[in-house]
XYZ file of C-alpha atoms in Angstrom:
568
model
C 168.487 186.456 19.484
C 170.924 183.518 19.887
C 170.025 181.891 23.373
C 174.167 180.925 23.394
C 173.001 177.560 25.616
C 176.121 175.887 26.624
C 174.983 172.565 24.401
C 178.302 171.994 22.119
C 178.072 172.035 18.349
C 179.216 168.285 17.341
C 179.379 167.208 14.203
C 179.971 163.783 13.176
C 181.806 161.570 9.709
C 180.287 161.435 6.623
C 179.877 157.736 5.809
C 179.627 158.487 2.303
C 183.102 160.355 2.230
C 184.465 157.634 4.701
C 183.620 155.378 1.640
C 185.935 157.093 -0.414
C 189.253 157.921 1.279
C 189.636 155.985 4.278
C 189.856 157.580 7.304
C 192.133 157.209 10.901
C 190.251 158.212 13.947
C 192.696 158.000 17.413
C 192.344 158.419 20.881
C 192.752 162.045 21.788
C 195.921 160.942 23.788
C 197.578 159.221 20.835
C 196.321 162.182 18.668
C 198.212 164.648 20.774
C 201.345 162.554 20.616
C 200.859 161.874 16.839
C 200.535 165.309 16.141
C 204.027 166.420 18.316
C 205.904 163.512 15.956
C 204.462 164.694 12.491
C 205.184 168.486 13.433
C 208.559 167.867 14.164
C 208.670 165.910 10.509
C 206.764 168.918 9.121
C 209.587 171.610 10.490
C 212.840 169.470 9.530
C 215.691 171.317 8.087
C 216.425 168.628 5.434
C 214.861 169.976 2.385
C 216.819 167.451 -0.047
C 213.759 164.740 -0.353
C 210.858 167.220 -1.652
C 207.284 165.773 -1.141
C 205.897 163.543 -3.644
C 202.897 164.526 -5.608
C 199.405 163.004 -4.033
C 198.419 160.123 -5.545
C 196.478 160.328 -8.926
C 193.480 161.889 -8.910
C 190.698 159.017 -9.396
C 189.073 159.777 -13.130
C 185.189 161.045 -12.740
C 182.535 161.736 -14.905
C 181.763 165.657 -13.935
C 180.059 167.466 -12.191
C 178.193 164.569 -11.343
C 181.239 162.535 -10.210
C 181.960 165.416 -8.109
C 182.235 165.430 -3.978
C 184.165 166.849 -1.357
C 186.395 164.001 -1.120
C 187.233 164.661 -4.459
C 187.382 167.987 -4.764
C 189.733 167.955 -1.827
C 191.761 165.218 -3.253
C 192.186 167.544 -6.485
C 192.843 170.339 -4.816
C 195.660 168.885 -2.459
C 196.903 167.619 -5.958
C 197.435 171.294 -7.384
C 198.958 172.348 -4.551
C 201.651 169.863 -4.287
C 202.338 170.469 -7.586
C 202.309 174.412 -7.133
C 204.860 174.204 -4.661
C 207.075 172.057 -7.190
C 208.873 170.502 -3.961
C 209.151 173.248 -1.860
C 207.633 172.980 1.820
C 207.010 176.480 2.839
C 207.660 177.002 6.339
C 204.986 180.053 7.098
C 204.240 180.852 11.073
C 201.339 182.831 10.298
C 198.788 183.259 7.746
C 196.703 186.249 6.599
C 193.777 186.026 4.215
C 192.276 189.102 3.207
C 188.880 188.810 1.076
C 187.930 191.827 -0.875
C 183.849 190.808 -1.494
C 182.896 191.185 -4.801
C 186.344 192.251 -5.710
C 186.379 191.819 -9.471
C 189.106 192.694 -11.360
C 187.293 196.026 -12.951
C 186.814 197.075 -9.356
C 190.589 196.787 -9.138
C 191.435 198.511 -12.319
C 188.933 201.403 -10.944
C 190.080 201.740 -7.581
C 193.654 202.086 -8.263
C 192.541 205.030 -11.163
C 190.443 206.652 -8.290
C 193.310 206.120 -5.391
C 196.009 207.863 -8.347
C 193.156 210.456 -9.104
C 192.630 211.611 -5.608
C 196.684 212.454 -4.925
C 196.398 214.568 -8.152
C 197.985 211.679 -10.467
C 196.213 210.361 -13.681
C 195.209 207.498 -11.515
C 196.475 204.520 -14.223
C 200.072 204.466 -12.551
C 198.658 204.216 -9.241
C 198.777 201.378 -7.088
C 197.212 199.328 -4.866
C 198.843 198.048 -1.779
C 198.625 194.237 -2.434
C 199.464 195.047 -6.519
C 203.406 195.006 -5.341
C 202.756 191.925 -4.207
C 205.421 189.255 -5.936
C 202.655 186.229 -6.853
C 199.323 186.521 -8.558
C 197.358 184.312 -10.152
C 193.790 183.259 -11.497
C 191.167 181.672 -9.649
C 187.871 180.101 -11.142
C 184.531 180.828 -8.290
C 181.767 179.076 -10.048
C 180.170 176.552 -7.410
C 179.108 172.767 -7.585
C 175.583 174.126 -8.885
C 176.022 177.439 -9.871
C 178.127 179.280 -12.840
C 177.799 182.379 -10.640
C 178.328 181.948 -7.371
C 177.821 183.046 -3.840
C 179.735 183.989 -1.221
C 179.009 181.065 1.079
C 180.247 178.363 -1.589
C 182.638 180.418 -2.385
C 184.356 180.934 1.045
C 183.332 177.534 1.757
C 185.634 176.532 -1.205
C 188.502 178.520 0.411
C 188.287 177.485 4.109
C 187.332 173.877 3.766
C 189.519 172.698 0.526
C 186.373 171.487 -1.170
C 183.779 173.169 -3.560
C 180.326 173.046 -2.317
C 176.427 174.564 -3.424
C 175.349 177.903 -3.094
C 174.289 179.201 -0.005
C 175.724 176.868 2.282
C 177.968 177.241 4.962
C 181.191 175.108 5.317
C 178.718 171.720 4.570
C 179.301 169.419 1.559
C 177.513 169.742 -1.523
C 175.177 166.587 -0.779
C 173.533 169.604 1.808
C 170.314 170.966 0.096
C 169.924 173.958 1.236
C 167.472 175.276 3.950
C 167.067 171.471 4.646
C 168.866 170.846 8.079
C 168.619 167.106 8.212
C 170.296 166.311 4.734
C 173.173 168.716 6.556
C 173.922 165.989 9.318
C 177.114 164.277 9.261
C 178.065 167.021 5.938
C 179.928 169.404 7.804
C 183.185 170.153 6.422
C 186.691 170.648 8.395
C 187.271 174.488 8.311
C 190.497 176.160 8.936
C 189.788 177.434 12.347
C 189.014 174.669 13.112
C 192.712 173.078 12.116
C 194.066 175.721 13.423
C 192.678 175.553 16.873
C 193.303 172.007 17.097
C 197.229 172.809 16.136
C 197.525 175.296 18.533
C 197.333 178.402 16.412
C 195.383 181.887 18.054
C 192.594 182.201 15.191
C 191.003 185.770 13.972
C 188.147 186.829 12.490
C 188.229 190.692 10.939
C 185.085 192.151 9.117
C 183.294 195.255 8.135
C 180.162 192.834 7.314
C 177.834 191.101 10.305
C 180.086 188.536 12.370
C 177.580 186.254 10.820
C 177.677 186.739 7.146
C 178.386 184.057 4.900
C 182.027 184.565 4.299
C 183.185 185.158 8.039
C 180.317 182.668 8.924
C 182.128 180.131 6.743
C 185.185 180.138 8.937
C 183.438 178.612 12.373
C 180.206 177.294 11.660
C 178.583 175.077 9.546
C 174.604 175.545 7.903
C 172.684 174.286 5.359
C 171.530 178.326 4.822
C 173.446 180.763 5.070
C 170.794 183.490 6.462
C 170.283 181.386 9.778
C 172.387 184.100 11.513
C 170.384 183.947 14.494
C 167.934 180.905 16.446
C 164.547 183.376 15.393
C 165.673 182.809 11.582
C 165.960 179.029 11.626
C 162.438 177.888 10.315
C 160.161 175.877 13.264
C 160.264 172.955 10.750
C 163.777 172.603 10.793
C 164.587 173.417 14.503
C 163.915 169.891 15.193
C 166.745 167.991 13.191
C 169.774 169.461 14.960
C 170.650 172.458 13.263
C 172.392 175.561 15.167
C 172.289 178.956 14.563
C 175.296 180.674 12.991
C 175.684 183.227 15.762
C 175.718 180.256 18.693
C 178.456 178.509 16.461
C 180.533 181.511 16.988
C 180.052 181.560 20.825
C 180.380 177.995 21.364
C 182.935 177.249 18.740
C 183.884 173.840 20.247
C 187.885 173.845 18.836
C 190.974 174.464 20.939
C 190.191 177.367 23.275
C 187.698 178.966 20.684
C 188.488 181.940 18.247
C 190.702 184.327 19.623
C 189.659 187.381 18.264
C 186.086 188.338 16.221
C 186.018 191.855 15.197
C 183.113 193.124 13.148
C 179.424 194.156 13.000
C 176.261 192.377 13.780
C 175.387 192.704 17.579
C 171.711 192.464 17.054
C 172.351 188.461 16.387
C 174.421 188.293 19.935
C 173.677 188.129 23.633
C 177.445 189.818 24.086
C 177.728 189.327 28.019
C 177.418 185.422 27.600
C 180.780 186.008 25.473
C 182.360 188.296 28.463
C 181.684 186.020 31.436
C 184.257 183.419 30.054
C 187.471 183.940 31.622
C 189.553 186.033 30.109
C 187.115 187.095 27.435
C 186.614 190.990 26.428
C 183.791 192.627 25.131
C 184.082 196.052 23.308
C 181.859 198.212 20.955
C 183.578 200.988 20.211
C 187.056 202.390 18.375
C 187.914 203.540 21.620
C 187.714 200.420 23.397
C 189.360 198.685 20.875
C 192.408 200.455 20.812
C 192.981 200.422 24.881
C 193.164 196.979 24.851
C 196.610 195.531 26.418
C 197.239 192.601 23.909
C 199.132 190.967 26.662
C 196.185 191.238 28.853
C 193.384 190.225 26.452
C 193.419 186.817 25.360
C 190.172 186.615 23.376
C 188.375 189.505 22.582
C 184.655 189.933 20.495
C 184.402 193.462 19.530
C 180.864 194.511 17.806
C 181.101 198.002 16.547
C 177.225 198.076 15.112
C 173.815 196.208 15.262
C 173.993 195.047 11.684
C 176.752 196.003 9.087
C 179.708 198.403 9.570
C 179.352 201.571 7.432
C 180.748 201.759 4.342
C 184.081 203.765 4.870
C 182.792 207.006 3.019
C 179.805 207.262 5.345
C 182.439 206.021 7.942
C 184.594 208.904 8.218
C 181.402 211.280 8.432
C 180.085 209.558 11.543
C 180.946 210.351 14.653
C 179.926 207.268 16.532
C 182.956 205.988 16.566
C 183.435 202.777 14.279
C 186.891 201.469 13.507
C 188.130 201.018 10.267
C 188.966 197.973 8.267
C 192.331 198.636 8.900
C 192.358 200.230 12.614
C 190.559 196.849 13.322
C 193.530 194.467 11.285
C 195.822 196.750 13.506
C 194.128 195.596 16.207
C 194.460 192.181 15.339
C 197.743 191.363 14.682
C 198.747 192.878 17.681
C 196.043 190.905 19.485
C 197.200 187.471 17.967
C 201.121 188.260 17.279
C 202.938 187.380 20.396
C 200.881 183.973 20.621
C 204.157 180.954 20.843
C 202.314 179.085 17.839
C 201.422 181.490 15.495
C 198.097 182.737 14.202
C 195.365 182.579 11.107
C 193.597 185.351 10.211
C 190.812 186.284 8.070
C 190.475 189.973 6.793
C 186.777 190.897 4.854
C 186.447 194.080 3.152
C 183.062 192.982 2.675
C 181.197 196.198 1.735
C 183.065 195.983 -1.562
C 179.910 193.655 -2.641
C 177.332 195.506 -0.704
C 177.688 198.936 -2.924
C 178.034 197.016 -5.953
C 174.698 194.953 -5.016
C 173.528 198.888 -4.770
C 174.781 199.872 -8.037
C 177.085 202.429 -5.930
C 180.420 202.337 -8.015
C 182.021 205.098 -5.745
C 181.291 203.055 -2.175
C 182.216 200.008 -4.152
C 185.695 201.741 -5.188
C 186.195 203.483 -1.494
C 185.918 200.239 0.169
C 188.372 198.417 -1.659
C 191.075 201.378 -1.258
C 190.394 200.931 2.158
C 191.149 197.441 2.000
C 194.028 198.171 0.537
C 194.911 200.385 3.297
C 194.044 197.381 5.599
C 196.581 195.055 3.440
C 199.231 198.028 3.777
C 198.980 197.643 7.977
C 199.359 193.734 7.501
C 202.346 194.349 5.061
C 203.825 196.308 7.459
C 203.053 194.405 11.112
C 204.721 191.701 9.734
C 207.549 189.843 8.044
C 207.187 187.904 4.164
C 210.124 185.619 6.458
C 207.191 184.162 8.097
C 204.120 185.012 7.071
C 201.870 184.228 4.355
C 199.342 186.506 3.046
C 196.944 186.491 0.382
C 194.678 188.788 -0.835
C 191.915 187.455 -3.179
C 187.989 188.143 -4.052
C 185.435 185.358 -3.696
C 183.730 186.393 -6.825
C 182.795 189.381 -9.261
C 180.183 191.365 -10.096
C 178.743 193.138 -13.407
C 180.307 196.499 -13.298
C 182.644 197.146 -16.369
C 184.940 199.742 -17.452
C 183.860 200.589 -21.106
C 184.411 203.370 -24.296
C 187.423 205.049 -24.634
C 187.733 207.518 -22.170
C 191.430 209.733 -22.671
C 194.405 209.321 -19.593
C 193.543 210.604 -16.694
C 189.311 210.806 -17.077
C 187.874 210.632 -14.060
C 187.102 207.127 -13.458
C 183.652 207.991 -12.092
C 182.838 210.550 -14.367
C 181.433 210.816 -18.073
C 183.574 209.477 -20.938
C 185.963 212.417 -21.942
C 187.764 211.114 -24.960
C 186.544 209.061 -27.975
C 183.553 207.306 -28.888
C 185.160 204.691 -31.042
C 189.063 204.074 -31.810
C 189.238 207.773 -33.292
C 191.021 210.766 -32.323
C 190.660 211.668 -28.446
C 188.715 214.750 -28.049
C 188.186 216.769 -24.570
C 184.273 216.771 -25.212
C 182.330 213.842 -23.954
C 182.057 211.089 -26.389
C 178.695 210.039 -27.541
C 176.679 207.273 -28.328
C 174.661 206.442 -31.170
C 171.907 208.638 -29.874
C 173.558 211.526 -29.176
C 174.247 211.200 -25.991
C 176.537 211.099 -22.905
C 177.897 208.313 -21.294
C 179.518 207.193 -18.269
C 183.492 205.076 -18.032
C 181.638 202.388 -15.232
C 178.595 201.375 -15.700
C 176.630 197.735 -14.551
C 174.903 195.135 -16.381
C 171.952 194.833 -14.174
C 171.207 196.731 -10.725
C 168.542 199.803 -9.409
C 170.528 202.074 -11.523
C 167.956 201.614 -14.653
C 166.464 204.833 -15.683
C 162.830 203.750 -15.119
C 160.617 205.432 -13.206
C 160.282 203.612 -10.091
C 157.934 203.988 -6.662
C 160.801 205.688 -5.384
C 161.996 207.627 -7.787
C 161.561 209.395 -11.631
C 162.954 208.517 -15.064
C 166.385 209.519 -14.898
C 169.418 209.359 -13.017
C 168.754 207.223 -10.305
C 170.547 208.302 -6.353
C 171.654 205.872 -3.742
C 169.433 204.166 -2.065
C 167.287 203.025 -4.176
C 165.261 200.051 -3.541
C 163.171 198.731 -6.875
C 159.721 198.577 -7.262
C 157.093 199.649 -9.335
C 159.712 199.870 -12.573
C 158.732 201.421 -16.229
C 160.838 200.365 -19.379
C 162.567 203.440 -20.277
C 165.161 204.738 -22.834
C 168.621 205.453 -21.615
C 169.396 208.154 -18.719
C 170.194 211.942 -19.843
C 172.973 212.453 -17.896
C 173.409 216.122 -19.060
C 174.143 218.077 -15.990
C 174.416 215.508 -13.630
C 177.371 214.921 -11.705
C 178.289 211.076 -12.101
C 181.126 211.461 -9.605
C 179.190 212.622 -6.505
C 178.789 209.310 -3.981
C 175.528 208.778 -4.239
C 175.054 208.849 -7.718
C 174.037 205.048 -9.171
C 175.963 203.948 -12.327
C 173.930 203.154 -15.131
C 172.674 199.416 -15.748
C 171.014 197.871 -18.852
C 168.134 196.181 -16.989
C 166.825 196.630 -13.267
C 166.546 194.557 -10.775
C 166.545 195.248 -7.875
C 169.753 193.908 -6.444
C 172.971 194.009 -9.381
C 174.162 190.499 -9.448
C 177.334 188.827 -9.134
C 179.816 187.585 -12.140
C 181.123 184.501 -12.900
C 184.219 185.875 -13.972
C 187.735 184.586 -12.344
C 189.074 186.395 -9.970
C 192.803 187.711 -9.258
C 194.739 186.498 -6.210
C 197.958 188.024 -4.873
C 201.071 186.290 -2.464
C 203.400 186.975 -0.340
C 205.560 185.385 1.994
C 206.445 181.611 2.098
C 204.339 178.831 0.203
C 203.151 182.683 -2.206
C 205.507 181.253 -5.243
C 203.092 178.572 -5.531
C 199.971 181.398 -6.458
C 200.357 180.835 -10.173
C 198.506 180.430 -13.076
C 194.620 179.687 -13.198
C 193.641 178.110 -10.135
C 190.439 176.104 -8.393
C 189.163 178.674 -5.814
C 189.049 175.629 -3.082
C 193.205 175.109 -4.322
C 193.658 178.472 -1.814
C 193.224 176.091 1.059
C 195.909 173.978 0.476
C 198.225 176.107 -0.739
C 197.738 177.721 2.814
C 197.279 174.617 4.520
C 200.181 172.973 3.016
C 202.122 176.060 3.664
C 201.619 175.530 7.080
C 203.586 173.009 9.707
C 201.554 173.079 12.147
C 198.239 172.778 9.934
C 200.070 170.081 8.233
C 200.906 168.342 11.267
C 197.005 168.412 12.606
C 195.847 167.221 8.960
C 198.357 164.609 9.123
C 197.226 163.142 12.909
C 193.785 163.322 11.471
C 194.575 160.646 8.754
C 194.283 163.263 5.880
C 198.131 163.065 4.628
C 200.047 160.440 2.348
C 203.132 158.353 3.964
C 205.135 161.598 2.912
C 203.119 164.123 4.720
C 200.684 165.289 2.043
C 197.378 166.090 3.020
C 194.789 165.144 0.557
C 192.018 163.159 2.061
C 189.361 165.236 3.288
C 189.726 164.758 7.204
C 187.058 164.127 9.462
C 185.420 166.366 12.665
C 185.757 162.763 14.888
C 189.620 162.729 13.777
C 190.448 166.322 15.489
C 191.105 166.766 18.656
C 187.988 166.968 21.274
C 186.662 170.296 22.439
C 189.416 172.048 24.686
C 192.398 169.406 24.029
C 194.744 171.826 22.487
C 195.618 175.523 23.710
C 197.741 178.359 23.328
């Protein structure tokens, strides 16, 4: 449990960075007046004198050149050039993660979402798929080809690329080692935006204090120090807090506004509802008889750990919200604010049934994303609001043989085995034998006899242990599109792993003509950032922008405003 003392998370400059982009640290006083001068530059009407490109980008030897200063420098760089002169004048900004959201998972969803109105299921479409920008972006991290989700979100919400594992904290952090973590924390962007005066929200179907929402607020060399009782005794001692305490105490503007998602067991929730004005609720219910003009910040935890996936969802009757009753929720929490909002929408169970080997709860959670992208579309205007909708990385499962139109996507290959006339009779392999459209690399779904269960078709859940080498699955007579059934994987382990594959992102609104091309995963930030007048403004009062207004030095935590300056 996280004792929540009222101690404030500080975090101070990195001398090393300091080094390489100099830095301007003002009084809070002249910050605030600073900051009302650069965002009345940032939301001029003259548009005839577009921004310059950064300066160059200084030449490294890579990776080991490599740091956040530079990575944010590079990033800023793309940006600017993205935007080809344009400054995007977006109020509000939405970014909705699908977890593990490869672009198979995509191609299958959309099939299954077509299949279940009847259709095909090729034609079909996803919400976000209309959508007017897309692009490419690459997720490997500073030491990893595959990543994580930590470095990965860290990459997204800080401008800078960073190790696996950690949580918003530069990749000189080793992880699990709190003291190399001093003075590496990285500016996030809630923290920006609570120092501009933006409401801030935090939407999840994941604990409060996984890595990707985690990411957002706090900052950790390891990312499983949700709670105090998880932070080894040999690392209490150099300064490190607990993930869940960040949250709580989150020392920026008047705090985050609204935190919707699982993972009570890591809070003390009444130390959240004795602040003024702050609401507590646990249940669907509760949620939706909140008066948004009445609740000013709200932490809702609808479940001790993670949400349930949204299959197992609508069988319960205990009365969780969905991923999109809860971005309802939001955006009418955060939409009246005078600023404007951020807001950060997980469908993080996407990853969770692929770590599982689940294909169908994998597929079901991302059309229910989807639908969650579909309430955003609709609460809100592409005049003034930015939304993207990306992945932070991919996983192994692959759409494969040559199934005819209209196969069920989670069902045995109907069709042809090679590039030969399509039949109606499952195809077969080289063995005689069935096989299934989706299937995984790695995962619990190899047919090995386990402690758990026989050779054979493996069921959901299905925890490793105990495995024999086995030949390939009969899957005569077994229904491969019931949920619990567990796609086929070449070797077991006992988690599937993430890819390293790129992953798609998708725009709308203003600054969403600059999502183009292939992209650096940590380039999302700016574009957003950049997009942005108030962000812009704060970045620019914090010594981070160019004598145009560009931001591209990292910024520092001393450069912000203090604890409780700013409000809205």
């Amino acid at each position: 449990m996280s004792m929540l003392a009222t101690v404030r998370h500080q975090t101070v400059v990195n001398a090393r960075h300091a080094a390489s982009f100099s830095r301007l640290s003002l009084p809070m006083r002249r910050t605030s007046v600073v900051l009302a001068v650069l965002f009345g530059a940032a939301c001029s009407s003259t548009p005839s004198r577009p921004d310059p490109i950064p300066a160059t980008l200084p030449v490294i030897t890579r990776p080991g050149g490599e740091s956040a200063a530079w990575w944010f420098h590079a990033g800023a760089a793309t940006a600017a050039r993205q935007r080809e002169g344009a400054v995007p004048q977006a109020r509000n900004l939405i970014l909705f993660i699908g977890d593990g959201m490869s672009i198979p998972t995509l191609t299958a969803a959309r099939i299954l979402g077509g299949q279940r109105q009847g259709d095909p299921g090729e034609e079909f479409r996803l919400s976000f798929e209309d959508f007017p920008h897309t692009a490419l972006a690459r997720t490997y991290n500073t030491d990893a080809q595959t990543p994580d989700s930590a470095g990965t979100m860290t990459a997204m919400v800080t401008g800078a690329k960073t190790r696996m594992g950690l949580i918003s904290s530069s990749q000189i952090t080793q992880r699990g080692d709190c003291a190399s973590s001093q003075g590496e924390a990285l500016v996030t962007l809630m923290e920006l935006a609570e120092t501009a005066g933006l409401a801030t929200g935090i939407v999840t179907n994941t604990r409060l204090t996984h890595a990707t929402p985690a990411a957002l607020y706090a900052h950790a060399p390891e990312r499983n120090w949700e709670s105090d009782g998880l932070i080894p005794a040999t690392q209490r001692p150099h300064g490190c807090i607990d993930i869940a305490r960040q949250l709580i105490e989150f020392p920026y503007g008047d705090g985050i506004d609204v935190a919707l998602g699982g993972g009570r067991a890591h809070f003390l929730p009444l130390e959240w509802a004795a602040r003024p004005g702050a609401i507590y609720v646990e249940s669907n219910t509760q949620l939706s008889a909140l008066d948004p003009h009445k609740a000013r910040q709200v932490l809702g935890l609808f479940a001790a750990d993670h949400l349930q996936f949204d299959h197992d969802r609508r069988r319960d009757a205990r009365g969780e919200p969905s991923l999109a009753e809860m971005t309802h929720a939001a955006i009418d929490l955060l939409k009246d604010r005078p600023h404007g909002y951020v807001l950060m929408i997980e469908g993080g169970r996407i990853d969770h049934a692929h770590h599982f080997g689940n294909a169908y709860r994998a597929l079901d959670d991302t059309l229910a994303l989807s639908d969650a992208v579909r309430v955003a579309a609709e609460r809100t205007s592409p005049d003034d609001t930015l939304i993207l909708v990306t992945a932070d990385h991919s996983h192994t499962m692959q759409i494969v043989g040559y199934p005819a139109r209209g196969n069920p996507i989670l069902g045995l290959v109907r069709g042809s085995g090679g590039e030969g006339v399509m039949s109606s009779e499952p195809a077969r392999d080289a063995l005689g034998q069935t096989f299934t459209t989706l299937n995984y690399i790695n995962g619990p779904g190899y047919a090995g006899a386990t402690s758990q269960q026989p050779e054979g078709a493996k069921q959901h859940p299905h925890v490793i242990a105990g495995v024999q080498a086995a030949m390939r699955a009969d899957l005569s007579g077994v229904d491969t599109t019931a949920p619990d059934f567990l796609q086929p994987s070449l070797y077991p382990l006992a988690d599937e792993t993430h890819g390293g594959d790129d992953v798609a992102v998708f725009a709308r609104g203003p600054g969403a003509a600059a999502v183009r091309g292939s992209l650096e995963q940590n380039v999302l930030f700016h574009l957003m950032a950049q997009a942005q007048p108030r962000l812009r403004a704060t970045l620019c009062s914090a010594g981070a922008c160019d004598t145009d207004g560009t931001p591209f030095r990292l910024p520092s935590h001393e450069a912000l405003n203090k604890p409780g300056e700013s409000s809205h």
